[in-house]
């Protein structure tokens, strides 16, 4: 079949991988030398490695976890690092969107399935019989496995179905294909709506029963039944069947969870009400569903991040009982960060990105002045974040009209994030080049964008971060509204609290990009007067919060420039290793000393 | 009136200065003006002294040209010939425009540079004295070779020499401040620097310029078009195609695209590779991003997007224009380094850049135990050559290792069977003479005596010899650099150089030789020098005979 797989299958499992650190490239390299399939090698090695570092999805997304992480030992310690966004990852992995295109492709898939079944029936009917027998016996194996706790549970495979046999209506292959067809036609009819529909899972199930007489029970087995069928038909190219897999997963989820999900059918996009583009969103609102198997299975789960704040909201939304919670500050040999809240322009106009004033020219001009003045005093790189892409576009356009950008160009080159990832990468590289060769540059970017999530601006690549406005999420989306409602009803989290929490974690994420080490330093400028309020400020991470003095809560642009100049001058002094030693840098002996351990215990604020 | 012998490039009559009629002369190196009826220049400026020229705007009654000097003084000429005043002024302006930049950089800078080099480098100074002052070669010849050589040789070493190129201001377009002229129009002031910046940043404009000016458009019309074009005003969207700059915009677009397609070298900023596409299509809360096709975007939105694109492009171009020169060598270096390690399947191997960047990202300087002495890795292409060292190229018979082994074996064999035959040994006198011959200073140990040369010869003679060597080396360098002789210029030069060599030998080397022969009869100090000259001569003869043969 595949030379590499055969080779790996033959010898790969017996020969241990030499001790060392392997990334994917190393594994590829190793596999190439040995002639082994690196994919299977990686999957196999995961079970034997001391430390595995991988994306959340490998553990949280049931589709992947089933392949990759199922067999991880129960005693493993799971660390979710940079977990400030973990709830969104959980929700993403459980949500499904169905469009007309999906259904069309699904139709093709089902046709192919039917043809294949016919062909097999003529040539190899025994195979189908064997499958039928297996299905009668039910998913006993899986059940045994779950009961004996061998595997990580799969949330798409609910407990109930493990104890039962696959219902007779979908047991034979043809019947199942017919069943899929019926389900698909039903979905098609649902997409033919003229207005927005929102309903819960039970409502949906009732409707489907009334209209096409599909029961809840066979729906629940849909995902498992399809997997079994694909296995039996020996279809190698699973990727082609993604559409039908998606539909079957949806069927199982919608019939399994009566709570925590909502169904929204939108006939068109809000921006373009004339173009029909119906989408069925099956949206997960409860992140705890995806993460529950992880909590259940593994002995210790650690959730950590530099911007996990406020701490107490995470146990609520992820539905777990923390054994210990601690928030640490940073021990610094020098105050290498300088958070400043700019609330007013030089003309005393209040700076804010809130909806009522965001088109206000005075605000935009003052924002421009802030950037202009900063560009004159900050060495090398400045990164500025806006609350959304549209907002940035508008501001850039009016800065251009007002000639502010031209003046900024006198000091630094300007690079701007675009929706196109390749273009942005190029801009980023040029930005770094400009910082590197001393010309200095400004990067205009978007909170929640790719840059704010993935790129670090170490040292001279980011001496100042300016956060224009508070990055609230777009609140008009129906999915978000449904989620907020759910949070309020289930966890007693007020809508505003959650929105602020979400905005502040993204703001912290953005400004945190500038400081990636103890020798690094940077300005953090929050340009919105709302940051001064206790409810916003209190949600910033401790290590930023404690450096905001009461005096720097409502600065004008001029005051900001003065403070920044002072700070930059101080930071530019030589900073040696000896300065840090014993404070923010410990030798092994110091680390092991009793005194230091006490100090650490003190610093960790138990909550 | 020594200046009369100068080449006069342009003569304009009826030019007034200080309300006095006169004639304006533009000469090869200066501009001068003489009042009518007199044959003497009352105003004369070297081009090198002029900082810039200014002209009166079109439409003004007086047609004037003003010269501003480096000292801050200025002279104004008023063109008063009614019919051709404007033409005269423009002719003068055009000519000055061509001449001024040449002198700006050249004149004083070069002299300064030469002076500085001579002061900094005593050897060079000596050489200069030996060769130029004693008129062996001309000063021009001396410098022509030297300056070129240095700028090629080692830019790092002669950094001051090879002046760093000035980059382009990011805001050069903003510096062209339009001024309203009072009647619903805009006036732009362009300087040579700004034009240079525009050309360097936007090669497409330069190309357009050379295509259209002056056959289709005058320079002024060209720039008027430029400022009116959609191209210059970046927020407008291209609508018409009649604009000559719409093509430029397209080219820029292409350039931007190709830059994007090229991708980035640093994997840590490559957003495409950072994205984990772990979610299959159809899963996730966020739906597919709203289509960015222009169809459903408003005009304003797409013009905003255009601005953003143009800013990115502009900054990238400015950056590239600034570093264009320095870039090429580094590019080559990175290329060779990547080809050295793994040439073909970069797909399978990590590109070295990635590895380096990852290493950089995960290592903290302050966590390093101590500052280890940084060593430079020895990069050997052929390690066996390193192990053997440079082997002198001699016309001697090489022995293979097999030979050596054989002879060692033979000697061993001999030694085992060796029996001293004490009756047939050398006589004592012969033995002592042999010992004398083999001890330092003896006939067979002549080479050992050379170390004493610095003790045997007085320092002034040594110094003189050094100078001779340096001068001869310089001359020979000139001579050898002519080969291969493939242009008439080189032919001429090689003949001249040969005569230079001969002259040098006659005037410098021979007297020196005679001098040392008078003092130290035995040592042949100039032997090597003469040998070098002989080699050059023979090369020359070979070349000459070959040339003769070809001619006949």
PDB file of C-alpha atoms in Angstrom, chain A residues 351 357-369 391 394-395 398-399 402 404:
ATOM      1  CA  UNK A 351     -11.045  59.295  24.234  1.00  0.00           C
ATOM      2  CA  UNK A 357     -18.308  58.403  19.660  1.00  0.00           C
ATOM      3  CA  UNK A 358     -16.383  56.145  17.367  1.00  0.00           C
ATOM      4  CA  UNK A 359     -17.170  58.199  14.293  1.00  0.00           C
ATOM      5  CA  UNK A 360     -16.341  61.424  16.110  1.00  0.00           C
ATOM      6  CA  UNK A 361     -13.582  63.282  14.304  1.00  0.00           C
ATOM      7  CA  UNK A 362     -12.246  64.780  17.508  1.00  0.00           C
ATOM      8  CA  UNK A 363     -11.639  61.319  18.938  1.00  0.00           C
ATOM      9  CA  UNK A 364     -10.068  60.040  15.760  1.00  0.00           C
ATOM     10  CA  UNK A 365      -7.833  63.073  15.534  1.00  0.00           C
ATOM     11  CA  UNK A 366      -6.721  62.700  19.121  1.00  0.00           C
ATOM     12  CA  UNK A 367      -5.984  59.051  18.561  1.00  0.00           C
ATOM     13  CA  UNK A 368      -3.916  60.107  15.588  1.00  0.00           C
ATOM     14  CA  UNK A 369      -2.040  62.662  17.629  1.00  0.00           C
ATOM     15  CA  UNK A 391     -12.889  50.301  12.816  1.00  0.00           C
ATOM     16  CA  UNK A 394     -12.178  53.780   8.967  1.00  0.00           C
ATOM     17  CA  UNK A 395      -9.613  55.324  11.248  1.00  0.00           C
ATOM     18  CA  UNK A 398      -9.607  59.461   8.075  1.00  0.00           C
ATOM     19  CA  UNK A 399      -6.031  59.719   9.338  1.00  0.00           C
ATOM     20  CA  UNK A 402      -6.247  64.514   7.796  1.00  0.00           C
ATOM     21  CA  UNK A 404      -1.737  62.410  10.131  1.00  0.00           C
TER      22      UNK A 404
END
